[in-house]
Tab-separated table of C-alpha atoms and ligand atoms in Angstrom:
chain	number	residue	atom	x	y	z
A	3	MET	CA	73.804	138.083	14.201
A	4	PHE	CA	72.020	137.337	17.232
A	5	LYS	CA	74.150	137.025	20.450
A	6	ILE	CA	73.285	136.033	23.878
A	7	ARG	CA	76.065	137.375	26.213
A	8	VAL	CA	76.987	135.142	29.157
A	9	ASN	CA	79.405	137.092	31.339
A	10	SER	CA	82.887	137.769	28.999
A	11	ARG	CA	81.465	135.308	26.094
A	12	GLU	CA	78.754	135.061	23.515
A	13	ILE	CA	76.872	131.785	23.116
A	14	ARG	CA	74.413	130.897	20.426
A	15	PHE	CA	70.547	130.915	20.372
A	16	VAL	CA	69.487	127.180	20.779
A	17	ASN	CA	66.217	125.525	19.260
A	18	ARG	CA	62.600	127.265	19.916
A	19	VAL	CA	62.047	126.479	16.352
A	20	LYS	CA	58.481	125.631	16.776
A	21	GLU	CA	57.775	128.248	19.199
A	22	LEU	CA	59.307	130.820	16.607
A	23	GLU	CA	57.048	129.501	13.885
A	24	LYS	CA	54.098	130.002	15.931
A	25	LEU	CA	54.854	133.411	16.804
A	26	ARG	CA	55.565	134.170	13.165
A	27	GLU	CA	52.417	132.657	12.374
A	28	LEU	CA	50.287	134.924	15.111
A	29	ALA	CA	52.185	138.042	13.620
A	30	THR	CA	51.277	137.475	10.151
A	31	LYS	CA	47.692	136.969	11.143
A	32	GLY	CA	47.595	139.095	14.007
A	33	SER	CA	45.435	138.381	17.074
A	34	PRO	CA	42.542	140.077	18.674
A	35	LEU	CA	43.088	138.727	22.065
A	36	VAL	CA	46.255	140.008	24.262
A	37	GLU	CA	48.843	136.426	23.640
A	38	PHE	CA	50.338	135.837	27.082
A	39	VAL	CA	53.615	133.542	27.378
A	40	TYR	CA	54.093	131.950	31.000
A	41	GLY	CA	56.914	129.787	32.083
A	42	PRO	CA	59.074	128.771	34.714
A	43	GLU	CA	61.550	131.572	35.871
A	44	GLY	CA	64.630	131.557	33.358
A	45	CYS	CA	62.887	129.310	30.762
A	46	GLY	CA	64.074	131.446	28.436
A	47	LYS	CA	61.099	134.146	27.611
A	48	THR	CA	62.685	137.140	27.379
A	49	THR	CA	65.643	135.365	24.857
A	50	LEU	CA	62.796	134.163	22.867
A	51	MET	CA	60.804	137.708	22.586
A	52	LYS	CA	64.413	139.103	21.666
A	53	TYR	CA	65.234	136.929	19.362
A	54	PHE	CA	61.423	136.984	17.352
A	55	ALA	CA	61.646	140.777	17.577
A	56	HIS	CA	65.322	140.295	15.803
A	57	SER	CA	64.376	137.713	13.126
A	58	ILE	CA	61.683	139.699	11.915
A	59	LYS	CA	63.178	143.206	11.917
A	60	ASP	CA	64.738	143.571	8.707
A	61	ASN	CA	61.417	142.137	6.888
A	62	LYS	CA	59.592	145.518	5.891
A	63	LYS	CA	56.335	143.975	6.239
A	64	TYR	CA	56.843	144.510	10.239
A	65	THR	CA	56.686	146.997	12.617
A	66	VAL	CA	57.959	145.634	15.890
A	67	ILE	CA	58.231	147.457	19.144
A	68	TYR	CA	59.876	145.428	21.775
A	69	ILE	CA	59.712	146.890	25.672
A	70	ASP	CA	61.786	145.295	28.504
A	71	ALA	CA	59.216	146.346	31.579
A	72	ILE	CA	61.306	145.614	34.071
A	73	GLU	CA	64.911	147.743	32.680
A	74	VAL	CA	65.188	150.388	35.470
A	75	SER	CA	67.358	153.380	33.741
A	76	ASP	CA	69.274	152.279	30.372
A	77	PRO	CA	66.697	153.387	27.479
A	78	GLU	CA	68.102	151.620	24.924
A	79	LYS	CA	67.233	148.642	26.818
A	80	ALA	CA	63.907	149.544	27.774
A	81	ILE	CA	62.638	149.816	24.523
A	82	TYR	CA	63.644	148.333	21.079
A	83	THR	CA	62.015	149.157	17.965
A	84	ASN	CA	62.704	148.749	14.075
A	85	ILE	CA	61.057	151.879	12.930
A	86	ASN	CA	63.201	154.732	12.281
A	87	ILE	CA	62.897	156.881	15.586
A	88	THR	CA	65.019	157.795	18.812
A	89	VAL	CA	64.254	156.434	21.673
A	90	LYS	CA	64.765	159.994	23.324
A	91	GLU	CA	61.595	160.913	21.159
A	92	ILE	CA	59.708	158.057	22.325
A	93	LEU	CA	60.474	159.089	25.944
A	94	ASP	CA	59.929	162.620	25.287
A	95	THR	CA	56.655	161.742	25.045
A	96	ILE	CA	55.866	160.440	28.599
A	97	THR	CA	55.908	163.463	30.802
A	98	GLU	CA	54.257	161.343	33.638
A	99	THR	CA	56.460	160.304	36.402
A	100	PHE	CA	55.688	157.155	38.517
A	101	ASN	CA	57.282	155.279	41.403
A	102	ILE	CA	58.101	152.327	38.858
A	103	PRO	CA	61.083	151.068	36.061
A	104	LEU	CA	61.867	152.886	32.979
A	105	GLY	CA	60.343	149.825	31.242
A	106	GLY	CA	57.151	149.840	33.330
A	107	LEU	CA	56.775	153.575	32.829
A	108	ILE	CA	56.882	153.257	29.134
A	109	ALA	CA	54.710	150.004	29.208
A	110	LEU	CA	52.253	151.957	31.239
A	111	ASN	CA	52.269	154.964	28.402
A	112	LEU	CA	52.071	152.713	25.195
A	113	SER	CA	49.207	154.459	23.690
A	114	LYS	CA	50.965	157.964	23.722
A	115	ILE	CA	53.847	156.025	22.417
A	116	LEU	CA	51.999	154.436	19.737
A	117	SER	CA	49.867	157.185	18.599
A	118	HIS	CA	53.127	159.319	18.310
A	119	ILE	CA	54.487	156.462	16.214
A	120	ILE	CA	51.373	156.142	14.463
A	121	ASN	CA	51.025	160.102	13.452
A	122	ARG	CA	54.695	159.598	12.157
A	123	PHE	CA	54.510	156.480	10.448
A	124	LYS	CA	52.344	154.781	7.866
A	125	ILE	CA	51.127	151.425	9.464
A	126	SER	CA	48.454	150.736	7.373
A	127	ASN	CA	49.813	148.003	5.547
A	128	LYS	CA	52.049	146.670	8.190
A	129	ASN	CA	52.145	143.893	10.439
A	130	ILE	CA	52.617	145.516	13.918
A	131	VAL	CA	54.280	143.202	16.809
A	132	ILE	CA	54.521	144.726	20.496
A	133	ILE	CA	55.819	142.938	23.221
A	134	VAL	CA	55.709	143.736	26.780
A	135	ASP	CA	58.286	141.721	28.297
A	136	ASP	CA	57.937	140.866	32.081
A	137	VAL	CA	54.816	143.172	32.694
A	138	VAL	CA	53.688	141.975	36.009
A	139	ARG	CA	57.036	142.108	37.806
A	140	SER	CA	57.128	145.794	36.721
A	141	ILE	CA	53.791	147.291	37.606
A	142	GLY	CA	52.721	144.741	40.326
A	143	LEU	CA	50.120	142.109	40.684
A	144	ASP	CA	47.443	144.911	41.638
A	145	LYS	CA	47.529	146.528	37.843
A	146	VAL	CA	47.255	143.143	35.803
A	147	GLU	CA	43.939	143.008	35.162
A	148	TYR	CA	43.608	146.636	34.487
A	149	TYR	CA	46.658	146.344	31.897
A	150	ILE	CA	45.403	143.665	29.883
A	151	LYS	CA	42.084	145.511	29.463
A	152	TYR	CA	44.126	148.558	28.435
A	153	LEU	CA	46.544	146.475	26.175
A	154	TYR	CA	43.256	144.775	24.573
A	155	GLU	CA	41.582	148.345	24.046
A	156	LEU	CA	45.098	149.867	22.821
A	157	GLY	CA	44.862	146.742	20.059
A	158	THR	CA	41.186	147.157	18.814
A	159	LYS	CA	41.456	151.086	18.605
A	160	ILE	CA	44.556	151.023	16.591
A	161	LYS	CA	42.891	148.079	14.448
A	162	ILE	CA	39.909	150.496	14.090
A	163	GLU	CA	41.512	153.877	13.458
A	164	HIS	CA	44.763	152.857	11.511
A	165	GLU	CA	44.012	149.343	9.643
A	166	PRO	CA	47.161	148.025	9.850
A	167	GLU	CA	47.700	144.580	8.146
A	168	SER	CA	47.527	142.924	11.328
A	169	LEU	CA	48.180	143.390	15.041
A	170	LEU	CA	49.918	141.141	17.711
A	171	ILE	CA	50.163	141.870	21.412
A	172	LEU	CA	52.464	139.648	23.165
A	173	ALA	CA	53.299	139.980	26.535
A	174	THR	CA	55.045	137.776	29.237
A	175	THR	CA	55.012	136.764	32.912
A	176	SER	CA	56.538	134.091	35.237
A	177	GLU	CA	54.638	135.176	38.133
A	178	GLY	CA	52.307	131.914	39.048
A	179	VAL	CA	49.865	133.952	40.925
A	180	SER	CA	49.628	136.327	38.187
A	181	ARG	CA	48.616	133.585	35.600
A	182	ARG	CA	45.359	133.471	37.529
A	183	LEU	CA	44.257	136.826	36.926
A	184	ILE	CA	44.983	136.285	33.424
A	185	ALA	CA	43.661	133.219	32.915
A	186	LYS	CA	39.895	134.840	34.033
A	187	HIS	CA	40.276	137.547	31.696
A	188	ARG	CA	38.218	136.885	28.477
A	189	HIS	CA	40.631	139.262	26.513
A	190	ALA	CA	43.760	137.058	26.869
A	191	VAL	CA	45.166	133.855	26.102
A	192	ILE	CA	47.734	132.330	27.888
A	193	HIS	CA	50.774	129.763	26.231
A	194	LEU	CA	53.154	127.738	28.139
A	195	LEU	CA	56.976	128.060	27.500
A	196	TRP	CA	58.639	125.104	28.708
A	197	ASN	CA	62.302	124.552	29.911
A	198	LEU	CA	64.786	123.441	26.800
A	199	ASP	CA	64.524	119.800	25.929
A	200	LYS	CA	67.059	117.625	26.142
A	201	ARG	CA	68.989	117.891	22.715
A	202	SER	CA	68.871	121.575	23.440
A	203	THR	CA	70.215	121.396	26.731
A	204	GLU	CA	73.150	119.174	25.602
A	205	GLU	CA	73.486	121.877	22.919
A	206	LEU	CA	73.495	124.453	25.500
A	207	VAL	CA	75.872	122.928	27.931
A	208	GLU	CA	78.755	122.179	25.072
A	209	GLN	CA	79.041	125.817	24.583
A	210	LEU	CA	79.602	126.455	28.209
A	211	SER	CA	81.050	123.622	29.931
A	212	ASN	CA	82.054	119.888	29.107
A	213	ARG	CA	80.263	117.327	28.003
A	214	ASN	CA	80.400	114.720	30.473
A	215	ILE	CA	78.457	116.453	33.133
A	216	ILE	CA	75.753	117.147	30.113
A	217	GLU	CA	73.293	114.093	32.246
A	218	ASP	CA	73.693	115.774	35.699
A	219	ILE	CA	72.473	119.112	34.115
A	220	TRP	CA	69.720	117.647	32.703
A	221	GLU	CA	68.576	115.574	35.820
A	222	LEU	CA	69.350	118.497	38.177
A	223	THR	CA	68.019	121.682	36.034
A	224	GLY	CA	65.495	119.790	33.913
A	225	GLY	CA	66.540	122.268	31.343
A	226	ASN	CA	66.417	125.417	32.481
A	227	PRO	CA	68.617	127.641	30.515
A	228	ALA	CA	69.278	130.446	33.316
A	229	ARG	CA	69.982	127.626	36.179
A	230	ILE	CA	72.130	126.064	33.269
A	231	ILE	CA	74.204	128.588	33.019
A	232	GLU	CA	73.993	129.965	36.483
A	233	LEU	CA	75.784	126.171	37.350
A	234	ALA	CA	77.997	125.933	34.534
A	235	VAL	CA	79.249	129.403	34.303
A	236	ARG	CA	78.631	131.074	37.957
A	237	PHE	CA	79.264	128.006	39.910
A	238	ASP	CA	81.763	126.601	37.387
A	239	SER	CA	80.389	123.456	37.138
A	240	ASN	CA	80.798	122.824	40.780
A	241	ILE	CA	77.497	120.774	41.371
A	242	LYS	CA	77.912	120.430	45.218
A	243	LYS	CA	78.492	124.187	45.468
A	244	TRP	CA	75.471	125.141	43.448
A	245	LEU	CA	73.648	122.778	45.423
A	246	SER	CA	74.415	124.116	48.717
A	247	LYS	CA	73.879	127.793	47.521
A	248	LEU	CA	70.186	126.217	46.479
A	249	GLU	CA	69.670	124.612	49.759
A	250	GLU	CA	70.235	127.939	51.714
A	251	ARG	CA	67.067	129.346	50.138
A	252	LEU	CA	65.225	126.653	50.615
A	253	MET	CA	65.874	126.160	54.277
A	254	ASP	CA	64.161	129.391	54.343
A	255	ILE	CA	61.200	128.308	52.904
A	256	VAL	CA	61.030	125.262	54.773
A	257	HIS	CA	61.266	127.187	57.739
A	258	ILE	CA	58.248	128.993	56.871
A	259	VAL	CA	56.284	125.769	56.144
A	260	ARG	CA	57.107	124.609	59.367
A	261	LEU	CA	55.944	127.177	61.228
A	262	LYS	CA	52.747	127.087	59.169
A	263	SER	CA	52.544	123.466	59.979
A	264	LEU	CA	52.532	122.040	57.165
A	265	ILE	CA	55.602	120.123	56.950
A	266	LYS	CA	53.667	116.599	56.458
A	267	TYR	CA	52.077	118.052	53.394
A	268	LEU	CA	55.547	119.143	51.814
A	269	ARG	CA	56.510	115.543	52.645
A	270	ASP	CA	53.591	114.301	50.468
A	271	VAL	CA	54.159	116.760	47.641
A	272	VAL	CA	57.743	116.357	47.457
A	273	GLU	CA	57.004	113.084	46.224
A	274	ASN	CA	53.691	113.390	44.353
A	275	ILE	CA	53.568	117.101	43.158
A	276	ASP	CA	50.178	116.470	41.639
A	277	LEU	CA	49.064	116.246	45.190
A	278	LEU	CA	48.901	120.108	45.339
A	279	TYR	CA	46.223	119.846	42.349
A	280	GLU	CA	44.186	116.793	43.762
A	281	GLY	CA	44.930	116.627	47.427
A	282	TYR	CA	41.648	117.182	49.012
A	283	GLU	CA	42.758	118.974	52.486
A	284	GLU	CA	42.977	122.687	52.797
A	285	GLY	CA	46.940	122.243	53.737
A	286	TYR	CA	47.835	121.233	50.372
A	287	LEU	CA	46.393	124.602	49.157
A	288	LYS	CA	47.968	126.532	51.788
A	289	LEU	CA	51.093	124.895	51.028
A	290	LEU	CA	50.428	125.634	47.169
A	291	GLY	CA	50.330	129.163	47.960
A	292	ILE	CA	53.681	129.260	49.406
A	293	LEU	CA	55.352	127.029	46.599
A	294	GLU	CA	54.140	129.111	43.941
A	295	GLU	CA	54.768	132.258	45.357
A	296	SER	CA	58.443	131.412	46.253
A	297	ASN	CA	58.597	130.270	42.598
A	298	LEU	CA	59.431	126.632	43.431
A	299	VAL	CA	56.797	124.921	41.487
A	300	ILE	CA	54.536	126.432	38.459
A	301	TYR	CA	50.859	125.306	37.063
A	302	LYS	CA	51.541	123.471	33.819
A	303	GLY	CA	47.707	122.847	32.563
A	304	TYR	CA	48.128	125.157	29.621
A	305	SER	CA	49.568	124.178	26.137
A	306	THR	CA	52.415	125.374	24.897
A	307	LEU	CA	53.186	127.652	22.348
A	308	SER	CA	54.279	125.050	20.083
A	309	GLU	CA	50.583	123.716	20.706
A	310	ASP	CA	51.804	120.754	22.809
A	311	HIS	CA	51.488	119.754	26.307
A	312	VAL	CA	54.662	119.295	28.605
A	313	SER	CA	54.348	115.351	29.453
A	314	PRO	CA	54.479	114.096	33.400
A	315	ASP	CA	57.918	113.154	34.109
A	316	PRO	CA	58.170	111.962	37.766
A	317	MET	CA	61.988	112.003	37.454
A	318	LEU	CA	62.004	115.972	36.671
A	319	GLY	CA	59.665	116.553	39.162
A	320	ILE	CA	57.031	117.224	36.135
A	321	GLY	CA	53.452	116.160	37.143
A	322	ARG	CA	50.083	116.600	35.260
A	323	TYR	CA	49.055	119.641	36.678
A	324	TYR	CA	52.244	121.198	38.801
A	325	ALA	CA	55.653	121.062	38.252
A	326	TRP	CA	59.136	121.652	40.265
A	327	GLN	CA	60.709	124.670	38.412
A	328	ILE	CA	63.728	122.818	38.625
A	329	PRO	CA	64.084	119.175	39.326
A	330	ALA	CA	67.247	119.805	42.120
A	331	TYR	CA	64.517	121.242	44.331
A	332	THR	CA	63.176	117.613	45.306
A	333	ILE	CA	66.201	116.282	45.757
A	334	ILE	CA	67.152	119.532	48.330
A	335	LEU	CA	63.789	119.342	49.944
A	336	ARG	CA	64.041	115.414	50.415
A	337	LYS	CA	67.405	116.160	51.834
A	338	ILE	CA	66.172	118.837	54.409
A	339	LEU	CA	63.110	116.963	55.533
A	340	ASN	CA	65.075	113.570	56.179
A	341	LYS	CA	67.320	115.740	58.564
A	342	SER	CA	64.681	117.202	60.434
B	21	LIG	N1	66.933	129.512	23.371
B	21	LIG	C1	68.196	129.819	24.524
B	21	LIG	N2	69.399	129.314	23.775
B	21	LIG	C2	70.636	129.945	24.522
B	21	LIG	N3	70.450	130.431	25.390
B	21	LIG	C3	69.372	130.732	26.171
B	21	LIG	C4	68.076	130.192	25.249
B	21	LIG	N4	67.036	130.847	26.117
B	21	LIG	C5	67.590	131.516	27.412
B	21	LIG	N5	68.869	131.273	27.402
B	21	LIG	C6	69.895	132.074	28.396
B	21	LIG	O1	69.295	131.592	29.642
B	21	LIG	C7	69.104	132.957	30.395
B	21	LIG	C8	67.769	133.074	30.585
B	21	LIG	O2	67.125	133.222	30.059
B	21	LIG	P1	65.922	134.367	30.247
B	21	LIG	O3	66.245	135.408	30.645
B	21	LIG	O4	65.150	134.797	28.753
B	21	LIG	O5	64.485	133.600	31.179
B	21	LIG	P2	62.920	134.575	31.226
B	21	LIG	O6	62.264	132.953	31.012
B	21	LIG	O7	62.672	135.889	30.717
B	21	LIG	O8	63.360	134.787	32.931
B	21	LIG	P3	62.705	135.367	33.650
B	21	LIG	O9	61.121	134.685	34.359
B	21	LIG	O10	63.236	135.390	34.933
B	21	LIG	O11	61.605	136.508	33.236
B	21	LIG	C9	69.562	134.261	29.182
B	21	LIG	O12	69.945	134.952	29.911
B	21	LIG	C10	70.064	133.306	27.943
B	21	LIG	O13	71.478	133.318	28.477
B	22	LIG	MG1	62.333	137.450	31.627
């Protein structure tokens, strides 16, 4: 059974049926490109990747290797595979040391690890799935392009030399800035993973809190599982306290916006987020830099992993091109801007 731990309790994995279907299809066919999954912070990328790895691990057709590139010190968490090899053996193949997390070290040494694995296990009839989770946060923006090329070339080499049945390389990121670097790369393709839909949000909230706050949670979090858990568990469903904690963070960002004389643009964008894309003044571009870097907004122009598009929904702060990562940000920003 796949379990998700939330403090002392365990919760069920909800939905993602279409996304899992697509991942299974990709895993069976393989892909010549590095398949990136990109989406709002806390929308469930890691959980989906782990669930997917778990769901195929007992099928002998698949060899799956999952790497948590930001795991700092626990080897058992940094790498997971369904082949019969110890984590110690994998780590022994890496001799260099860098000043990056353990998971990042594994990600950067994937080539060595894979050749070790390939020498020990027959892979010629296997569907190989390699998942590198949160790679950008771990290796840094400056190495993203290099790393995409590295993964791509590694994939090509394995296919030529070892002829697996298929090979799929998946990577995830939530860094808005990184998606521009990824998008311009011809060896990579981006799929959007969005927050949970309303029914799945209900299913998640029911496991954590009482039903009567479902509507509020939906309107404030837009279905972002990390924020739902934060509000329902850490803040014990105390919406007021949760909002004031968010306000503290946003005050700081508004302060920067004010110092850069961009308040006028922020007022406009709070009412119409697509001005970040369609506003023909440099102020919108400068503001976009701040909002994207602080993970308040995210570009949503890509099709989703389930081959759909996220529809605009002004109530939830979702525009045609950009969206607030959670709708609560617009409520708080309006409040801060009205005060000043
Ligand atoms: N489908 C799901 N069912 C139940 N809980 C979920 C689901 N997806 C995510 N969660 C919960 O939400 C939390 C945040 O999700 P997760 O860490 O997967 O997001 P993420 O997109 O990887 O975040 P980040 O951008 O920070 O890497 C998880 O710890 C898990 O508890
Ligand atoms: Mg993650």
